[in-house]
Coordinates of C-alpha atoms in Angstrom, one line a residue:
Chain A
M21 CA 4.9 -11.4 25.6
R22 CA 4.3 -13.8 22.7
K23 CA 1.9 -15.8 24.8
K24 CA -0.5 -12.8 24.9
L25 CA -1.0 -12.9 21.1
L26 CA -4.3 -14.0 19.6
F27 CA -4.5 -16.0 16.4
K28 CA -7.9 -15.6 14.8
K29 CA -9.5 -14.8 11.5
G30 CA -9.8 -11.1 10.6
N31 CA -13.6 -11.3 10.8
E32 CA -13.4 -12.8 14.3
A33 CA -10.9 -10.1 15.4
I34 CA -13.3 -7.4 14.3
A35 CA -16.2 -9.1 16.1
E36 CA -14.4 -9.6 19.4
A37 CA -12.9 -6.1 19.3
A38 CA -16.4 -4.7 18.8
I39 CA -17.7 -6.5 21.9
L40 CA -14.8 -5.3 24.0
A41 CA -15.4 -1.8 22.8
G42 CA -18.9 -2.0 24.3
C43 CA -20.9 -3.0 21.2
R44 CA -24.1 -4.5 22.6
F45 CA -26.3 -4.6 19.6
Y46 CA -25.5 -6.5 16.3
A47 CA -27.9 -7.2 13.5
G48 CA -26.8 -8.8 10.2
Y49 CA -27.7 -11.0 7.3
P50 CA -25.3 -13.7 6.0
I51 CA -23.0 -13.1 3.0
T52 CA -19.6 -14.4 2.2
P53 CA -16.8 -13.4 2.9
Q54 CA -17.9 -11.8 6.3
N55 CA -19.9 -14.7 7.7
E56 CA -17.6 -15.2 10.6
I57 CA -18.7 -11.9 12.1
P58 CA -22.4 -12.8 12.6
E59 CA -21.3 -16.4 13.5
Y60 CA -19.0 -15.0 16.2
M61 CA -21.5 -12.4 17.4
A62 CA -24.3 -15.0 17.7
R63 CA -22.1 -16.9 20.2
R64 CA -20.5 -14.1 22.0
M65 CA -23.1 -11.3 22.2
P66 CA -25.4 -13.2 24.6
E67 CA -22.4 -13.8 26.9
A68 CA -21.7 -10.1 26.9
G69 CA -25.3 -9.3 27.7
G70 CA -26.0 -7.8 24.4
V71 CA -28.5 -8.5 21.6
F72 CA -27.7 -10.5 18.4
I73 CA -30.3 -10.6 15.7
Q74 CA -30.0 -12.4 12.4
A75 CA -32.3 -10.1 10.5
E76 CA -34.5 -10.9 7.5
S77 CA -32.4 -8.7 5.3
E78 CA -29.6 -6.2 5.2
I79 CA -32.1 -3.4 5.0
A80 CA -33.7 -4.6 8.3
S81 CA -30.3 -5.0 9.9
I82 CA -29.2 -1.4 9.3
N83 CA -32.5 0.0 10.4
M84 CA -32.4 -2.0 13.6
V85 CA -28.9 -0.5 14.1
Y86 CA -30.6 2.9 13.7
G87 CA -33.1 2.0 16.4
A88 CA -30.6 0.6 18.8
S89 CA -28.3 3.7 18.3
A90 CA -31.2 6.0 18.9
A91 CA -31.8 4.3 22.2
G92 CA -28.1 4.9 23.2
V93 CA -26.6 1.5 22.6
R94 CA -23.3 1.0 20.7
A95 CA -24.6 -0.8 17.6
M96 CA -23.0 -2.4 14.6
T97 CA -23.8 -4.3 11.4
S98 CA -21.6 -6.0 8.9
S99 CA -22.0 -7.3 5.4
S100 CA -20.2 -7.6 2.1
S101 CA -20.5 -5.4 -1.0
P102 CA -24.0 -6.2 -2.3
G103 CA -25.4 -6.1 1.2
I104 CA -23.8 -2.8 1.9
S105 CA -25.4 -1.4 -1.2
L106 CA -28.8 -2.4 0.2
M107 CA -28.0 -0.4 3.4
Q108 CA -27.2 2.9 1.7
E109 CA -30.6 4.5 2.3
A110 CA -30.4 3.9 6.0
I111 CA -26.7 5.0 6.2
S112 CA -27.9 8.3 4.8
F113 CA -30.6 8.4 7.4
L114 CA -28.1 7.7 10.1
A115 CA -26.0 10.6 8.9
G116 CA -29.0 12.9 8.7
A117 CA -30.3 11.9 12.1
E118 CA -26.7 12.2 13.5
L119 CA -26.7 8.8 14.9
P120 CA -23.5 6.9 15.7
A121 CA -23.1 3.4 14.2
V122 CA -20.3 1.1 13.0
I123 CA -20.7 -0.6 9.6
V124 CA -18.2 -3.2 8.5
N125 CA -17.9 -3.9 4.8
I126 CA -15.7 -7.0 4.0
Q127 CA -15.6 -6.3 0.2
R128 CA -16.1 -8.9 -2.5
G129 CA -16.0 -8.6 -6.3
G130 CA -18.7 -6.5 -8.0
P131 CA -20.7 -5.0 -9.6
G132 CA -23.9 -6.9 -8.9
L133 CA -23.7 -10.1 -7.1
G134 CA -20.2 -10.4 -8.5
N135 CA -18.2 -13.1 -6.8
I136 CA -16.9 -13.9 -3.4
T137 CA -13.2 -13.1 -3.7
A138 CA -11.6 -10.1 -2.2
S139 CA -11.9 -6.7 -3.9
Q140 CA -11.6 -3.0 -3.3
G141 CA -14.4 -2.0 -5.6
D142 CA -16.4 -0.2 -3.0
Y143 CA -14.0 2.7 -2.4
F144 CA -16.2 5.3 -4.1
Q145 CA -19.3 4.0 -2.3
A146 CA -17.6 4.1 1.1
V147 CA -15.9 7.5 0.9
K148 CA -18.1 9.6 -1.4
G149 CA -21.3 9.1 0.4
G150 CA -22.9 6.0 -1.1
G151 CA -26.4 7.1 -0.2
H152 CA -28.2 10.3 -1.1
G153 CA -27.4 13.8 0.2
D154 CA -24.3 15.7 1.4
Y155 CA -22.9 13.3 4.0
R156 CA -19.7 11.4 4.7
C157 CA -18.8 8.4 6.7
L158 CA -15.5 8.2 8.5
V159 CA -13.8 5.3 6.7
Y160 CA -11.1 3.1 8.2
S161 CA -9.1 0.7 6.0
P162 CA -7.2 -1.9 8.0
F163 CA -4.3 -3.7 6.3
N164 CA -3.6 -6.3 9.0
L165 CA -5.3 -7.9 11.9
Q166 CA -3.8 -5.7 14.5
E167 CA -5.3 -2.7 12.7
S168 CA -8.6 -4.6 12.2
W169 CA -8.7 -4.9 16.0
D170 CA -7.6 -1.4 16.9
L171 CA -9.6 0.4 14.3
T172 CA -12.8 -1.4 15.2
M173 CA -12.4 -0.1 18.7
L174 CA -11.6 3.4 17.4
A175 CA -14.6 3.3 15.1
F176 CA -17.0 3.1 18.0
D177 CA -15.3 6.0 19.8
K178 CA -15.3 8.2 16.7
A179 CA -18.9 7.3 15.9
D180 CA -20.0 8.5 19.4
E181 CA -17.7 11.5 19.4
Y182 CA -19.0 12.9 16.1
R183 CA -22.4 11.2 16.1
I184 CA -21.8 9.8 12.6
P185 CA -21.8 6.4 10.9
V186 CA -18.3 5.0 10.7
M187 CA -17.3 2.4 8.2
L188 CA -14.6 -0.2 8.5
L189 CA -13.7 -1.1 4.9
G190 CA -12.0 -4.5 4.8
D191 CA -11.9 -7.2 2.1
G192 CA -12.1 -10.9 1.7
V193 CA -8.4 -11.4 2.4
I194 CA -8.4 -9.3 5.6
G195 CA -11.6 -11.0 6.7
Q196 CA -10.5 -14.6 6.0
M197 CA -6.9 -14.6 6.9
M198 CA -5.3 -15.4 10.3
E199 CA -2.2 -13.9 11.8
P200 CA -1.1 -13.2 15.4
F201 CA -2.1 -9.8 16.9
R202 CA -2.0 -8.2 20.2
P203 CA -5.4 -7.9 21.8
T204 CA -5.0 -4.3 22.9
K205 CA -7.2 -3.5 25.8
Y206 CA -10.1 -1.1 25.2
V207 CA -9.7 2.1 27.0
R208 CA -12.8 4.3 26.8
P209 CA -11.9 7.9 26.1
R210 CA -13.8 10.9 27.5
L211 CA -16.8 11.2 25.2
P212 CA -19.7 13.7 25.1
K213 CA -22.6 12.6 27.2
K214 CA -25.4 11.0 25.1
D215 CA -28.0 13.7 26.1
W216 CA -30.0 13.1 22.9
I217 CA -31.1 9.5 23.1
V218 CA -34.7 8.4 23.2
N219 CA -35.0 6.2 26.2
G220 CA -38.4 7.2 27.7
C221 CA -39.2 10.9 28.6
K222 CA -40.7 10.4 32.0
G223 CA -39.7 13.5 34.0
R224 CA -38.0 15.3 31.1
A225 CA -38.9 17.0 27.9
P226 CA -39.5 14.6 24.9
R227 CA -36.7 14.3 22.4
V228 CA -37.0 13.5 18.7
I229 CA -34.5 11.8 16.4
R230 CA -35.2 12.4 12.8
S231 CA -33.7 13.3 9.4
L232 CA -36.7 15.1 8.0
C233 CA -36.1 18.9 8.2
M234 CA -39.1 20.7 6.6
G235 CA -38.9 24.1 8.3
P236 CA -37.6 27.1 6.4
G237 CA -33.8 27.0 6.2
E238 CA -33.8 24.1 8.6
L239 CA -32.2 21.5 6.2
E240 CA -29.7 24.0 4.9
Q241 CA -28.6 24.7 8.4
K242 CA -28.4 21.0 9.2
N243 CA -26.1 20.5 6.2
Y244 CA -23.9 23.3 7.3
D245 CA -23.7 21.7 10.8
L246 CA -22.7 18.4 9.2
C247 CA -20.1 20.2 7.0
K248 CA -18.6 21.6 10.2
K249 CA -18.4 18.1 11.6
Y250 CA -16.7 16.8 8.4
D251 CA -14.2 19.8 8.5
A252 CA -13.3 18.9 12.0
I253 CA -12.8 15.3 11.0
R254 CA -10.6 16.4 8.1
K255 CA -8.5 18.4 10.5
K256 CA -8.2 15.9 13.3
E257 CA -8.8 12.3 12.2
V258 CA -6.4 11.7 9.2
I259 CA -4.3 8.6 9.7
F260 CA -1.7 7.3 7.3
D261 CA 1.4 5.1 7.2
E262 CA 4.6 5.4 5.3
H263 CA 7.5 3.0 4.4
N264 CA 10.7 4.5 2.9
V265 CA 9.1 7.5 1.3
D266 CA 11.7 10.1 2.3
D267 CA 14.3 9.4 -0.4
A268 CA 11.9 7.7 -2.8
G269 CA 11.5 8.9 -6.4
L270 CA 8.5 6.7 -6.8
V271 CA 5.8 6.4 -4.1
V272 CA 3.4 3.6 -4.4
V273 CA 0.0 4.5 -2.9
A274 CA -2.3 1.7 -1.8
F275 CA -4.8 1.0 1.0
G276 CA -5.9 -2.2 2.8
V277 CA -4.7 -5.5 1.5
A278 CA -3.4 -4.0 -1.7
A279 CA -0.9 -2.0 0.4
R280 CA 0.2 -5.2 2.1
I281 CA 0.8 -7.0 -1.2
A282 CA 2.5 -3.8 -2.5
L283 CA 4.7 -3.7 0.6
S284 CA 6.2 -7.1 -0.3
A285 CA 7.1 -5.8 -3.8
V286 CA 8.4 -2.5 -2.4
K287 CA 10.6 -4.2 0.1
E288 CA 12.2 -6.4 -2.6
L289 CA 12.8 -3.4 -4.8
R290 CA 14.4 -1.6 -1.9
E291 CA 16.7 -4.5 -1.2
Q292 CA 18.0 -4.0 -4.8
G293 CA 18.7 -0.4 -4.0
R294 CA 15.7 1.0 -6.0
K295 CA 14.3 4.1 -4.3
V296 CA 10.7 3.1 -4.1
G297 CA 8.4 3.9 -1.1
L298 CA 4.9 3.0 0.0
F299 CA 2.3 5.5 1.2
R300 CA -0.8 4.0 2.8
P301 CA -3.9 5.9 3.7
V302 CA -5.5 4.3 6.8
T303 CA -8.4 6.7 6.8
L304 CA -9.9 6.9 3.4
F305 CA -12.3 9.7 4.5
P306 CA -10.7 11.9 5.6
F307 CA -8.1 11.4 2.9
P308 CA -4.5 12.3 3.6
E309 CA -4.4 14.8 0.8
K310 CA -2.1 17.3 2.5
R311 CA 0.7 14.8 2.9
I312 CA 0.3 13.6 -0.7
A313 CA 0.4 17.2 -1.9
E314 CA 3.6 17.8 0.1
M315 CA 5.3 14.8 -1.5
A316 CA 4.2 15.9 -4.9
R317 CA 5.7 19.3 -4.4
K318 CA 9.0 17.6 -3.6
G319 CA 8.8 16.0 -7.1
K320 CA 7.9 12.5 -6.1
R321 CA 6.0 10.5 -8.7
F322 CA 3.1 8.3 -7.6
M323 CA 1.8 4.9 -8.7
V324 CA -1.6 4.0 -7.3
V325 CA -2.3 0.3 -6.9
E326 CA -5.8 -0.9 -6.2
M327 CA -7.9 -4.1 -6.5
N328 CA -10.4 -2.2 -8.6
A329 CA -10.5 -0.4 -12.0
G330 CA -9.2 2.9 -10.5
Q331 CA -11.0 4.7 -7.7
M332 CA -8.7 6.1 -5.0
V333 CA -6.4 7.2 -7.8
E334 CA -8.9 10.0 -8.4
D335 CA -8.3 11.3 -4.9
V336 CA -4.6 11.0 -5.3
R337 CA -4.8 13.0 -8.6
L338 CA -6.9 15.7 -6.8
A339 CA -4.3 15.9 -4.0
V340 CA -1.3 16.0 -6.4
S341 CA -3.2 18.6 -8.5
G342 CA -0.9 18.3 -11.5
A343 CA 2.3 18.9 -9.4
S344 CA 3.6 15.5 -10.3
G345 CA 2.9 12.4 -12.3
V346 CA 0.3 9.8 -11.2
T347 CA -0.1 6.4 -12.8
F348 CA -2.4 3.5 -11.9
Y349 CA -2.3 -0.3 -11.8
G350 CA -5.3 -2.3 -10.8
R351 CA -7.2 -5.6 -11.1
P352 CA -11.0 -5.4 -11.0
G353 CA -13.5 -8.1 -10.5
G354 CA -12.3 -9.7 -7.3
V355 CA -8.8 -10.6 -8.5
V356 CA -6.2 -10.5 -5.7
F357 CA -2.9 -9.6 -7.4
T358 CA 0.3 -11.3 -6.3
P359 CA 3.5 -9.6 -4.9
E360 CA 5.4 -11.0 -7.9
E361 CA 3.0 -9.3 -10.3
L362 CA 3.2 -6.0 -8.4
Y363 CA 7.0 -6.3 -8.3
K364 CA 7.1 -6.4 -12.1
K365 CA 4.7 -3.5 -12.5
I366 CA 6.3 -1.2 -10.0
K367 CA 9.8 -2.0 -11.3
A368 CA 8.7 -1.1 -14.8
E369 CA 7.1 2.1 -13.6
Y370 CA 10.3 3.0 -11.6
S371 CA 12.5 2.4 -14.6
R372 CA 10.3 4.3 -17.0
K373 CA 11.7 7.6 -18.3
K374 CA 9.6 10.5 -16.9
Chain B
M25 CA 14.1 -15.2 5.7
E26 CA 10.6 -15.9 4.6
T27 CA 9.2 -19.3 3.7
R28 CA 6.0 -19.5 1.6
I29 CA 4.0 -22.6 1.6
I30 CA 0.9 -23.7 -0.3
I31 CA -1.0 -26.7 1.0
A32 CA -3.6 -28.1 -1.3
G33 CA -5.9 -31.2 -1.6
S34 CA -9.6 -32.2 -1.4
G35 CA -12.1 -30.7 0.9
G36 CA -12.3 -32.8 4.0
Q37 CA -8.6 -33.9 4.0
G38 CA -7.8 -31.3 6.7
I39 CA -5.8 -29.1 4.4
L40 CA -6.8 -25.9 6.3
F41 CA -6.1 -27.6 9.6
L42 CA -2.6 -28.7 8.5
G43 CA -2.0 -25.0 7.6
K44 CA -3.4 -23.8 11.0
V45 CA -1.2 -26.2 13.0
L46 CA 1.9 -25.1 11.0
S47 CA 1.2 -21.4 11.4
F48 CA 0.1 -21.6 15.0
A49 CA 3.3 -23.6 15.9
G50 CA 5.3 -20.9 14.1
M51 CA 3.6 -18.2 16.2
L52 CA 4.5 -20.1 19.4
E53 CA 8.1 -19.9 18.3
G54 CA 7.9 -16.2 18.0
K55 CA 7.8 -16.1 14.2
E56 CA 5.7 -13.8 12.1
V57 CA 3.0 -16.0 10.4
T58 CA 0.0 -15.7 8.1
W59 CA -2.6 -18.2 7.1
F60 CA -4.9 -17.6 4.2
P61 CA -7.5 -20.1 3.1
S62 CA -9.3 -20.6 -0.2
Y63 CA -12.8 -19.8 0.9
G64 CA -16.3 -20.2 -0.6
A65 CA -17.5 -22.6 -3.2
E66 CA -14.6 -24.9 -2.9
M67 CA -15.7 -25.8 0.6
R68 CA -18.7 -27.6 -0.7
G69 CA -16.6 -30.4 -2.3
G70 CA -13.7 -30.3 -4.7
T71 CA -10.4 -28.7 -3.9
A72 CA -9.2 -26.8 -0.8
N73 CA -6.0 -24.9 -0.3
C74 CA -4.3 -22.5 2.0
T75 CA -1.2 -20.3 2.0
V76 CA 1.0 -20.3 5.0
I77 CA 3.9 -17.9 5.4
L78 CA 6.5 -18.1 8.1
S79 CA 9.0 -15.2 8.5
G80 CA 11.5 -13.6 10.8
S81 CA 10.2 -10.2 10.0
M82 CA 6.9 -8.4 9.2
I83 CA 5.0 -10.3 6.4
G84 CA 3.7 -8.2 3.5
S85 CA 1.4 -10.2 1.2
P86 CA -0.4 -13.2 2.7
V87 CA -0.9 -14.5 -0.8
V88 CA 1.9 -15.7 -3.2
L89 CA 2.1 -16.8 -6.8
S90 CA 5.2 -19.0 -6.4
P91 CA 5.7 -20.8 -3.1
D92 CA 9.0 -22.2 -1.8
I93 CA 7.2 -25.3 -0.6
L94 CA 4.2 -27.2 -2.0
V95 CA 2.3 -29.8 0.1
I96 CA -0.1 -31.7 -2.2
M97 CA -2.7 -34.1 -1.2
N98 CA -4.5 -35.0 -4.4
K99 CA -3.9 -35.3 -8.2
A100 CA -6.0 -32.3 -9.2
S101 CA -4.0 -30.0 -6.9
F102 CA -0.7 -31.6 -8.1
D103 CA -1.6 -30.6 -11.7
K104 CA -2.8 -27.1 -10.6
F105 CA 0.0 -26.0 -8.3
Q106 CA 3.1 -27.8 -9.5
P107 CA 3.7 -25.2 -12.3
R108 CA 3.7 -22.4 -9.6
L109 CA 6.4 -24.0 -7.4
K110 CA 9.6 -22.0 -7.3
K111 CA 12.7 -23.4 -9.0
H112 CA 14.4 -25.8 -6.7
G113 CA 11.3 -25.7 -4.5
L114 CA 10.3 -28.6 -2.3
L115 CA 7.4 -30.6 -3.6
F116 CA 5.7 -32.8 -1.0
Y117 CA 3.0 -35.0 -2.3
D118 CA 0.9 -37.9 -1.1
R119 CA 2.2 -40.8 -3.1
S120 CA -0.8 -42.9 -2.2
L121 CA -3.2 -40.5 -4.0
V122 CA -0.9 -39.1 -6.7
P123 CA 0.5 -42.2 -8.4
A124 CA 3.1 -41.8 -11.1
P125 CA 3.1 -38.0 -11.3
R126 CA 5.1 -36.1 -13.8
V127 CA 7.5 -34.2 -11.6
R128 CA 9.3 -31.1 -13.0
P129 CA 13.0 -31.7 -13.3
D130 CA 13.9 -28.4 -11.6
V131 CA 12.1 -29.1 -8.2
R132 CA 12.9 -31.4 -5.3
P133 CA 10.2 -34.0 -4.9
V134 CA 9.4 -35.6 -1.6
P135 CA 6.9 -38.3 -2.1
V136 CA 5.2 -39.5 1.1
P137 CA 2.7 -42.4 1.2
A138 CA 0.7 -40.4 3.6
T139 CA -2.7 -42.0 3.2
E140 CA -1.2 -45.5 3.5
I141 CA 0.7 -44.5 6.6
A142 CA -2.4 -42.9 8.1
S143 CA -4.4 -46.0 7.4
S144 CA -1.8 -48.1 9.2
A145 CA -2.1 -45.7 12.1
G146 CA -5.8 -46.3 12.2
N147 CA -7.5 -43.7 10.1
T148 CA -6.9 -42.4 6.6
R149 CA -8.3 -39.1 7.7
S150 CA -5.0 -38.3 9.6
A151 CA -3.0 -38.3 6.3
N152 CA -2.7 -34.5 6.7
M153 CA -0.8 -35.0 10.0
V154 CA 1.4 -37.6 8.4
M155 CA 2.2 -35.1 5.8
M156 CA 2.9 -32.5 8.4
G157 CA 5.3 -34.7 10.2
A158 CA 7.1 -35.3 6.9
V159 CA 7.3 -31.6 6.2
L160 CA 8.7 -30.9 9.7
A161 CA 11.3 -33.7 9.5
E162 CA 12.5 -32.6 6.0
T163 CA 12.5 -28.8 6.6
G164 CA 12.6 -28.1 10.3
L165 CA 10.2 -25.2 9.7
V166 CA 8.9 -25.5 13.2
K167 CA 10.0 -27.7 16.1
R168 CA 8.3 -31.0 16.8
S169 CA 7.4 -29.8 20.3
S170 CA 5.7 -26.7 19.0
A171 CA 3.6 -28.7 16.6
L172 CA 2.7 -31.2 19.3
K173 CA 1.6 -28.4 21.6
V174 CA -0.8 -27.1 18.9
I175 CA -2.2 -30.5 18.1
E176 CA -2.9 -31.1 21.8
G177 CA -4.7 -27.8 22.0
P178 CA -7.4 -27.0 19.4
S179 CA -8.4 -30.6 18.7
K180 CA -9.3 -31.2 22.3
S181 CA -13.0 -31.0 21.6
T182 CA -12.8 -34.1 19.4
G183 CA -11.6 -36.1 22.5
G184 CA -8.4 -37.9 23.5
N185 CA -8.5 -40.4 20.6
G186 CA -8.4 -37.6 18.0
I187 CA -5.3 -36.1 19.6
R188 CA -3.6 -39.5 19.9
L189 CA -4.3 -40.2 16.3
N190 CA -3.0 -36.9 15.1
T191 CA 0.1 -37.1 17.2
N192 CA 0.9 -40.7 16.2
S193 CA 0.3 -39.8 12.5
M194 CA 2.6 -36.8 12.7
L195 CA 5.3 -38.9 14.4
K196 CA 5.0 -41.6 11.8
G197 CA 5.4 -39.0 9.0
M198 CA 8.6 -37.8 10.7
Q199 CA 9.8 -41.3 11.0
Y200 CA 9.1 -42.0 7.3
I201 CA 11.4 -39.2 6.3
E202 CA 14.2 -40.4 8.8
D203 CA 13.9 -43.9 7.4
T204 CA 14.1 -42.9 3.8
K205 CA 16.7 -40.2 4.0
G206 CA 19.3 -40.7 1.3
S207 CA 17.3 -43.4 -0.4
H208 CA 15.7 -43.2 -3.9
R209 CA 14.2 -39.8 -3.1

């Protein structure tokens, strides 16, 4: 069994999983800490019979993805925070044109050019739209390389199923680290036929892919249609993970690499008999608000831990809706906190009188 | 049981490679492992380091503040990382490149003349593998056979000589520890 494990960087895991999931178009522009993705794609994509383009910019990359997707190809781009900011206009266009695409953000410190260390400062941008208009991306947040592999594959399926841009929100640690993971085989689910692609209209009526809706009521209707899609996603696509929450008085809420670091601290506190648990949203949109509300009603307190100045904590507060206490601990600016640091903070919060 | 190791030195000394061999070998033995590099500006000269964790169960954080074991290959890294080593932690350092260091009284130092030994093996660039041999002989973190399996694997592209050099250097590092056991260390 062990022999079947792969030992690669997170970025390489994402790139290989994308190829196996049928991604045949990749365009990107270099930026640390995600450079292993285009590097890997440059080598691997020609072998797979696909197209790799190092574009002249992030804006060009994402617009090429738009074009490839409109032609029916599974398409992906990747970048890190500042590059993803540049892509926001086209992501909004993808949502408006109802085109599937996979966008990987291996986050670094911001704002601005920031630094190259791992961060979770793009939560708001990823889950609240990022670009203009009423749209959402389905957002997956892997916390180890197994999930990076599996969620990349899932991202392509969900993008096609809902005809939406799907984002994989990683960070510098997940992208750069290596650990063993099982290269799960890609199994293509039953998906709706792509009867909307523009691949030459000889012998059939022409099709148009656009996000401009100028007719009376047309854009409003389009938005309601999108809302229906997002409601279905909220109902069906929530994924979360829990460790020892059932008897916990304090539940630490964290996503991505922060959850991993928090897990070390929570495990240690558990070993000392302290009733602390970890709740980890795997999908950030849709957010697992129902489960959090349920825990809040049972009187559990929450401590949100993020590598930013406090973003997901707002969604936790909305879900808790005053039913219980929510506190926050974070480090902004591309600082990766240590398990020792979180251990102290969580222990102090656990011992604090309510 | 979880063992947390930080390996640090200069860019070009094979710091990341040392970590890769150690973690890959751990994986071959069925352990949970993580490897996390310092990445970015450091690569263009200056210091390099990586964190390796070997564990019997699922690993949480791939980064640590205080490691159980430090493997140090230059003076700058010695000064930077020694304060972070756990009490009673193991402090491996290249005695050839860190002469007369101030060692904390509450840690267990293992000085290894890694660069000198590598030089006698034919190439100072294999000091990382000497160090790895020393770590394995002292700690038994992974088996010699597992490490050899890894060395014979990924460095194939550099040709047979590279593999022989790495293997010899690792064995010399192990030998050094055997020879000096119970001595002034």
